[in-house]
PDB file of C-alpha atoms in Angstrom:
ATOM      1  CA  UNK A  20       0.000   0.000   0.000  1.00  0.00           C
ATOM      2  CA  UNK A  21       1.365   3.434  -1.012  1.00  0.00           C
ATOM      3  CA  UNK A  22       1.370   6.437   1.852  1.00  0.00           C
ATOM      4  CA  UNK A  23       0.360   9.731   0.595  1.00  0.00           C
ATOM      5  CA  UNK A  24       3.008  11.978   1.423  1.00  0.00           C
ATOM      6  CA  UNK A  25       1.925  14.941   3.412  1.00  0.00           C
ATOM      7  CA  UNK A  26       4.625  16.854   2.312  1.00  0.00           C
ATOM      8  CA  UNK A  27       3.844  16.512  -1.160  1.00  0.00           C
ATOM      9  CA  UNK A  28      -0.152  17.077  -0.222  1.00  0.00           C
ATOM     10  CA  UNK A  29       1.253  20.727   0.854  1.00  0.00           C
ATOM     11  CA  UNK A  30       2.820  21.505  -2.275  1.00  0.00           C
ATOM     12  CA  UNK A  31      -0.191  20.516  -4.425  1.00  0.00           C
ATOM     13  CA  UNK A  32      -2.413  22.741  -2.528  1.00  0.00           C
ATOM     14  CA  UNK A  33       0.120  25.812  -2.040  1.00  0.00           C
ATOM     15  CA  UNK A  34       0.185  25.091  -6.016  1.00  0.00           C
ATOM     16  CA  UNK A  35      -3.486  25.215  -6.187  1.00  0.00           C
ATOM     17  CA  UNK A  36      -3.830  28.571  -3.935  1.00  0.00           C
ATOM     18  CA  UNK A  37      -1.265  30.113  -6.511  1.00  0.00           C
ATOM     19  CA  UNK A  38      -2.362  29.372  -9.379  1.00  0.00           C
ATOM     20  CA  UNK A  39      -6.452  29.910  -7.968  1.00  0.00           C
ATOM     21  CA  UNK A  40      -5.029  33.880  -7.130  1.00  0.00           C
ATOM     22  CA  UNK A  41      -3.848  34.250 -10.324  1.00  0.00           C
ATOM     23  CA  UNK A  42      -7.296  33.439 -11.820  1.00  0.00           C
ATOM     24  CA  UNK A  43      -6.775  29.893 -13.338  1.00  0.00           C
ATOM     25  CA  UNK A  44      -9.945  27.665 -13.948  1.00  0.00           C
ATOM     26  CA  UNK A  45     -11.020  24.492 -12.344  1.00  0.00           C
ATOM     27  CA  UNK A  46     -10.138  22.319 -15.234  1.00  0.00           C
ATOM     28  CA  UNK A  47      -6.162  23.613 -15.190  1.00  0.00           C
ATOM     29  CA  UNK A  48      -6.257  23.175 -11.840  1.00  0.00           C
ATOM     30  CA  UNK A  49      -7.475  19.281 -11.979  1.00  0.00           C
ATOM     31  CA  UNK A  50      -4.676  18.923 -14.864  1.00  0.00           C
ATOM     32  CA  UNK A  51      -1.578  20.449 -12.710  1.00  0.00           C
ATOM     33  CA  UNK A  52      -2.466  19.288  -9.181  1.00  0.00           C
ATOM     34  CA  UNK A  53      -3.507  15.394  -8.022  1.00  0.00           C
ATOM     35  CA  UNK A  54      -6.060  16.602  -5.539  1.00  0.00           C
ATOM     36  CA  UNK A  55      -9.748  15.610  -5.814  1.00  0.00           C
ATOM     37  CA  UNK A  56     -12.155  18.019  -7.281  1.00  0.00           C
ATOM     38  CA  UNK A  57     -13.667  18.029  -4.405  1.00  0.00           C
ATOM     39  CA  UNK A  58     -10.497  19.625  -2.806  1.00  0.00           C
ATOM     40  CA  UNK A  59     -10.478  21.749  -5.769  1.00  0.00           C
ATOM     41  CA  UNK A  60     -13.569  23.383  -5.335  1.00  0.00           C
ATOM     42  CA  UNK A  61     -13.291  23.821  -1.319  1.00  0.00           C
ATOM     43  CA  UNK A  62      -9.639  26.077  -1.930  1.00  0.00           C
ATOM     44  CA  UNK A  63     -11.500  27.645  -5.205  1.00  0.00           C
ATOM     45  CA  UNK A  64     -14.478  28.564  -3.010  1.00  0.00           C
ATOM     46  CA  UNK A  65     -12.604  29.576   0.360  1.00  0.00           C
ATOM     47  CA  UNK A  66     -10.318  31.846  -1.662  1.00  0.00           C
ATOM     48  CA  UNK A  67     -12.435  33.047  -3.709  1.00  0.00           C
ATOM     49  CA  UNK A  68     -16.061  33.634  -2.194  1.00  0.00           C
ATOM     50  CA  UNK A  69     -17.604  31.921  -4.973  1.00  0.00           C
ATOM     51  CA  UNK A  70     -18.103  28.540  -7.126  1.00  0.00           C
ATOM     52  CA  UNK A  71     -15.600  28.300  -9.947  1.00  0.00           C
ATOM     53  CA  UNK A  72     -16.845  29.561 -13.397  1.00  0.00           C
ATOM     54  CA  UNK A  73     -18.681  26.765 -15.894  1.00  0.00           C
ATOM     55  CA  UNK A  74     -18.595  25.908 -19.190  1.00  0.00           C
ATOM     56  CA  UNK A  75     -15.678  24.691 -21.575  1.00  0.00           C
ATOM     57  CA  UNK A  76     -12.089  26.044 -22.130  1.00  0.00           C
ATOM     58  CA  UNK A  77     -11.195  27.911 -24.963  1.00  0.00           C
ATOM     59  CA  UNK A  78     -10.244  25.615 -27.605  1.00  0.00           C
ATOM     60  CA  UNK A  79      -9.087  27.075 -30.607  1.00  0.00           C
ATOM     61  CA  UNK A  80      -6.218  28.593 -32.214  1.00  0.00           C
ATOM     62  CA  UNK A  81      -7.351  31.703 -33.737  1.00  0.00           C
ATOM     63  CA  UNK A  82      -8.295  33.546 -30.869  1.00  0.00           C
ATOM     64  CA  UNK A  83      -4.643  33.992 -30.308  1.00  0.00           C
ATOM     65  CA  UNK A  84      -3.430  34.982 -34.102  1.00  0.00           C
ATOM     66  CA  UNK A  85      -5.812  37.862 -33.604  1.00  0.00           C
ATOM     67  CA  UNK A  86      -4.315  41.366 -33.479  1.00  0.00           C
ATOM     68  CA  UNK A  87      -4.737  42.643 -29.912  1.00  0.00           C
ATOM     69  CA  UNK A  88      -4.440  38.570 -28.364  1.00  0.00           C
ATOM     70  CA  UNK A  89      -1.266  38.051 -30.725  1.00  0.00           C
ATOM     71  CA  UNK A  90       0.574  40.363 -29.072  1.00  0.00           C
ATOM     72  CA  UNK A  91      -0.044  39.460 -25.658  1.00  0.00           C
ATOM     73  CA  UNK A  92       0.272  35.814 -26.266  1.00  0.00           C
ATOM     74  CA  UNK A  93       3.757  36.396 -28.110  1.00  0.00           C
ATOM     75  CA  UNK A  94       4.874  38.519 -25.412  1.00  0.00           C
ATOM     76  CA  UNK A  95       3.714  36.035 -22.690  1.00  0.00           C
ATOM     77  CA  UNK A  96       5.510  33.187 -25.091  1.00  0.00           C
ATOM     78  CA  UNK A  97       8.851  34.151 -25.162  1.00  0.00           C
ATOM     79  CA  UNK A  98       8.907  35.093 -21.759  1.00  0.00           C
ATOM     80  CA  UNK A  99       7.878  31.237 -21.381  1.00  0.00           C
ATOM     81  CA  UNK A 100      10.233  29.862 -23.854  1.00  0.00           C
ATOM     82  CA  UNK A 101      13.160  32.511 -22.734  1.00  0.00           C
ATOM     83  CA  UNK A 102      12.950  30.619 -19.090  1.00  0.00           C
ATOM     84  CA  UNK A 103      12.927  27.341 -20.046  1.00  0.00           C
ATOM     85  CA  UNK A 104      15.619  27.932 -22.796  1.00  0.00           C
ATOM     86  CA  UNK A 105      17.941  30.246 -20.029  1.00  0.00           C
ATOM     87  CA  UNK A 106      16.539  29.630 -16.309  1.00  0.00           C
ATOM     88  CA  UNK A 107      15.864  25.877 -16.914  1.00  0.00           C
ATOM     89  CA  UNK A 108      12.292  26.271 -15.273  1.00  0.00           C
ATOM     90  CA  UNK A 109       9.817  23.784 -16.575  1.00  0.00           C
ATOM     91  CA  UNK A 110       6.458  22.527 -16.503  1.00  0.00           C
ATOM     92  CA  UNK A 111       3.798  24.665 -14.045  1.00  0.00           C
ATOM     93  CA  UNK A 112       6.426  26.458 -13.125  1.00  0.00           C
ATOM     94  CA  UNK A 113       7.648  27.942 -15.777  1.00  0.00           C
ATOM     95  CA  UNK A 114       3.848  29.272 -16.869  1.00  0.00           C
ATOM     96  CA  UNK A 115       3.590  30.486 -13.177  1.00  0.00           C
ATOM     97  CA  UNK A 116       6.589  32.600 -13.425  1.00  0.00           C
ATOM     98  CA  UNK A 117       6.279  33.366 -17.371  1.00  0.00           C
ATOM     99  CA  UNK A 118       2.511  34.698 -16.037  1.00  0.00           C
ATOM    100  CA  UNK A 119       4.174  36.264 -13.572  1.00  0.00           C
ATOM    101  CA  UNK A 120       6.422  38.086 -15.800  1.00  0.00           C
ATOM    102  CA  UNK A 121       3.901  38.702 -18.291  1.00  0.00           C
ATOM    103  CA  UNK A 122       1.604  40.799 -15.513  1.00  0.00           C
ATOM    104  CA  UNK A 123       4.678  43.087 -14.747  1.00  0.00           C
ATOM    105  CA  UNK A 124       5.831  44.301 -18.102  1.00  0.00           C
ATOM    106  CA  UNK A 125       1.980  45.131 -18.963  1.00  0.00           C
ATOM    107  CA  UNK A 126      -0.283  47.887 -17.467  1.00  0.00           C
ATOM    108  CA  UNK A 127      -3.789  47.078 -16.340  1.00  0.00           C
ATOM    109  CA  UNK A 128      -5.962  49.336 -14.519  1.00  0.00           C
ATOM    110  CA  UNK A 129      -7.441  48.239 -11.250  1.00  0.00           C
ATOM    111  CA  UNK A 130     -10.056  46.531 -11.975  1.00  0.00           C
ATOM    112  CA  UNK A 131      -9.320  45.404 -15.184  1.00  0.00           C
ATOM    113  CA  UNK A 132      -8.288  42.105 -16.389  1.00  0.00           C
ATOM    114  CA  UNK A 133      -5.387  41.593 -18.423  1.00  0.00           C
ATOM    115  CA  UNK A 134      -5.764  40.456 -22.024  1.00  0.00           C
ATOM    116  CA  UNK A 135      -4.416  36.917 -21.624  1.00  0.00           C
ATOM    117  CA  UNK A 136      -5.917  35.175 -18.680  1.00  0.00           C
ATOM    118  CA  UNK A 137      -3.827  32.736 -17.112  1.00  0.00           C
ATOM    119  CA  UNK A 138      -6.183  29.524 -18.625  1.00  0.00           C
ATOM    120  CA  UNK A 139      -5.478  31.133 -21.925  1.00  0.00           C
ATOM    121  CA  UNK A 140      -1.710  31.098 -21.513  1.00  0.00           C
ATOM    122  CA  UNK A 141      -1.770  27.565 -20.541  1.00  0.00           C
ATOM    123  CA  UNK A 142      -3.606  26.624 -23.611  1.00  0.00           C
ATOM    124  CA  UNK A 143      -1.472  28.743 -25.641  1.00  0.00           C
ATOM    125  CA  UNK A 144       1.427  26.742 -24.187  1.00  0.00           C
ATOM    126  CA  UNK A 145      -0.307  23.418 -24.765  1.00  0.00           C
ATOM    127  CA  UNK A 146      -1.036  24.317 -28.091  1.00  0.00           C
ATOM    128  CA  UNK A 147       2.505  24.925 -29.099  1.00  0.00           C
ATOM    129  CA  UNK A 148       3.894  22.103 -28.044  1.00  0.00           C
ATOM    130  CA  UNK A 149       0.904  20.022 -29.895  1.00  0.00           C
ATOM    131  CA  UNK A 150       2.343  22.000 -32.865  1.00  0.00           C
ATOM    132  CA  UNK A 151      -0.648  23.846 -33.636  1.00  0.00           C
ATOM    133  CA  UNK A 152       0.926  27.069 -33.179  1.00  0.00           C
ATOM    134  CA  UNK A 153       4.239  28.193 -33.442  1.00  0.00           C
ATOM    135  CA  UNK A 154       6.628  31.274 -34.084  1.00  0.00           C
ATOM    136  CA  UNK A 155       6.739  33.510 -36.729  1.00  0.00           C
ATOM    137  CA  UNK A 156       9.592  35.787 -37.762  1.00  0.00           C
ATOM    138  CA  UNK A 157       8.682  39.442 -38.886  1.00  0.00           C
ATOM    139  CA  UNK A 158      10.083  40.843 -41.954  1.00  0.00           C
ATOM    140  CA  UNK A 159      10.631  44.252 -40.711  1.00  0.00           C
ATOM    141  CA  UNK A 160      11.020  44.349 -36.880  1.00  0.00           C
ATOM    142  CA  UNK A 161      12.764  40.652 -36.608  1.00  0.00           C
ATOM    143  CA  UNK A 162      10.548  39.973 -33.491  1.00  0.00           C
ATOM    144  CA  UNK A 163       8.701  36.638 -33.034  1.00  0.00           C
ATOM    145  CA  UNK A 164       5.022  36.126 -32.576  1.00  0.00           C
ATOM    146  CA  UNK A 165       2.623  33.333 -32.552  1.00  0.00           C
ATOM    147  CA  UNK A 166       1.126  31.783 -36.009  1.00  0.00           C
ATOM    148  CA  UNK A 167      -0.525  29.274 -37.275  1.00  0.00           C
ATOM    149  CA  UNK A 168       1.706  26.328 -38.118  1.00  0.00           C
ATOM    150  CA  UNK A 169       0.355  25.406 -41.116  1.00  0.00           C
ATOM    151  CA  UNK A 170       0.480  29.378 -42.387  1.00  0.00           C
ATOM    152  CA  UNK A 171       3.402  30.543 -44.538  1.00  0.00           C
ATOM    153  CA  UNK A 172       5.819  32.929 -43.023  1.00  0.00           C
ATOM    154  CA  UNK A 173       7.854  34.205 -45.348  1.00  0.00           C
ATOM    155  CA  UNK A 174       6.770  37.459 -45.257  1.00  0.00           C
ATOM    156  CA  UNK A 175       4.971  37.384 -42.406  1.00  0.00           C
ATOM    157  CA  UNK A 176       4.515  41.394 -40.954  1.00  0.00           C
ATOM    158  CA  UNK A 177       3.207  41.292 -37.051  1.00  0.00           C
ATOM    159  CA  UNK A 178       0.607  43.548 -35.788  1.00  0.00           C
ATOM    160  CA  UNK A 179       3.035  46.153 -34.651  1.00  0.00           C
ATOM    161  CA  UNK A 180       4.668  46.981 -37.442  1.00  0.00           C
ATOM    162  CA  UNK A 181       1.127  46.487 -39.780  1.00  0.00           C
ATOM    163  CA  UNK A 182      -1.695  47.477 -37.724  1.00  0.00           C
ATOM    164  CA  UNK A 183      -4.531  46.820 -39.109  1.00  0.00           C
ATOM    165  CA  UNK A 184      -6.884  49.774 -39.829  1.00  0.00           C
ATOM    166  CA  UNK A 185      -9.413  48.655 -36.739  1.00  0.00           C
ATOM    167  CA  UNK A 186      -6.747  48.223 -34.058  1.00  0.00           C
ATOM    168  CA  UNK A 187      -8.037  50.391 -30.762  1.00  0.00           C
ATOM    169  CA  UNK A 188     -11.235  51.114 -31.688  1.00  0.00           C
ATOM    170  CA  UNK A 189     -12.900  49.204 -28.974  1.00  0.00           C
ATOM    171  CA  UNK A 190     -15.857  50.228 -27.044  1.00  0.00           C
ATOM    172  CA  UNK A 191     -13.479  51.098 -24.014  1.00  0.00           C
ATOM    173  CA  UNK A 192     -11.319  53.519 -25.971  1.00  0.00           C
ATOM    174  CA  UNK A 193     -14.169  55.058 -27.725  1.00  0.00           C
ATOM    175  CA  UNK A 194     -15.734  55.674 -24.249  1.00  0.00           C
ATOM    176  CA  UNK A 195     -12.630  57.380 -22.939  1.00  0.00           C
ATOM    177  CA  UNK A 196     -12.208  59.409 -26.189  1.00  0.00           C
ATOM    178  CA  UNK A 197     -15.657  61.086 -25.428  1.00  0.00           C
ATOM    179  CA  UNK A 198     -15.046  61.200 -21.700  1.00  0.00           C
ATOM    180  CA  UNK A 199     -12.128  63.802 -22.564  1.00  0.00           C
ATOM    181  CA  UNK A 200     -14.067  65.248 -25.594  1.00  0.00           C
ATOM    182  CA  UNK A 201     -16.545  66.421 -22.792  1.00  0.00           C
ATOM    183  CA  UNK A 202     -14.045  67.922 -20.350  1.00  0.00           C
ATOM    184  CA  UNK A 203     -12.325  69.689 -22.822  1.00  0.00           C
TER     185      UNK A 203
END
């Protein structure tokens, strides 16, 4: 008969408390840790207040080779990839501190949430190492950001240095835009 460790019991939940504060899902959490969902949803609801969110995780590519997304995800990426490749941190560890990273270099307002959620950044990461998704060169600024696999990247021009003619012109900005209209 094999005796749970309860040394090893502590890490799994201090690694479910982390990575429940920085907002992952139930379903990452049952795929990282080996404690019962049941154990799951007692830290998810004592640190939280409330029952963990339903419904499916995202599941498909494109949502990150979209203009706004894409450049989150590739920053958040080779954050990942540069601490693997230079701090030889793997696994849940390296997304925990690649997240980590990724929270510090960009600005959100209180209140806000950042662009790539921490469930999103752990499919991202699944993704490219099922191949799906992978990096792409650009032509003018040399920087690399996520594509489609199966794309061609020969020219490939990110959306930093080709913007596309919609880029910012979301509901929030528009909102603040006639918030300072109105005071000047």
């Amino acid at each position: 008969m094999a005796s749970k460790s309860v040394v090893n019991e502590a890490h799994e939940i201090q690694l479910a408390i982390e990575l429940v504060n920085l907002g992952a899902r139930l379903q990452l959490l049952e795929s990282e840790t080996s404690l019962s969902r049941e154990r799951l949803l007692k830290i998810y609801k004592e640190l939280k207040g409330v029952s963990p969110p339903k419904g499916m995780l995202p599941f498909s590519t494109d949502w990150f080779i979209t203009w706004q997304p894409n450049i989150h995800s590739s920053l958040f990426l080779n954050i990942y990839k540069y601490l693997q490749e230079h701090a030889e941190v793997h696994g849940i560890d390296a997304l925990i501190k690649a997240y980590r990273l990724y929270l510090e270099q960009i600005s959100v307002s209180v209140g806000d949430e950042p662009v790539l959620s921490l469930t999103r950044a752990w499919t991202l990461v699944r993704f490219f190492e099922g191949k799906m998704l992978t990096f792409a060169k650009c032509c003018k600024c040399g920087g690399h950001f996520v594509a489609h696999t199966l794309d061609l990247h020969d020219d490939y021009a990110c959306g930093l240095c080709h913007v596309p003619s919609r880029a910012g012109k979301t509901k929030k900005a528009k909102d603040a835009e006639t918030e300072l209209e109105m005071v000047a």
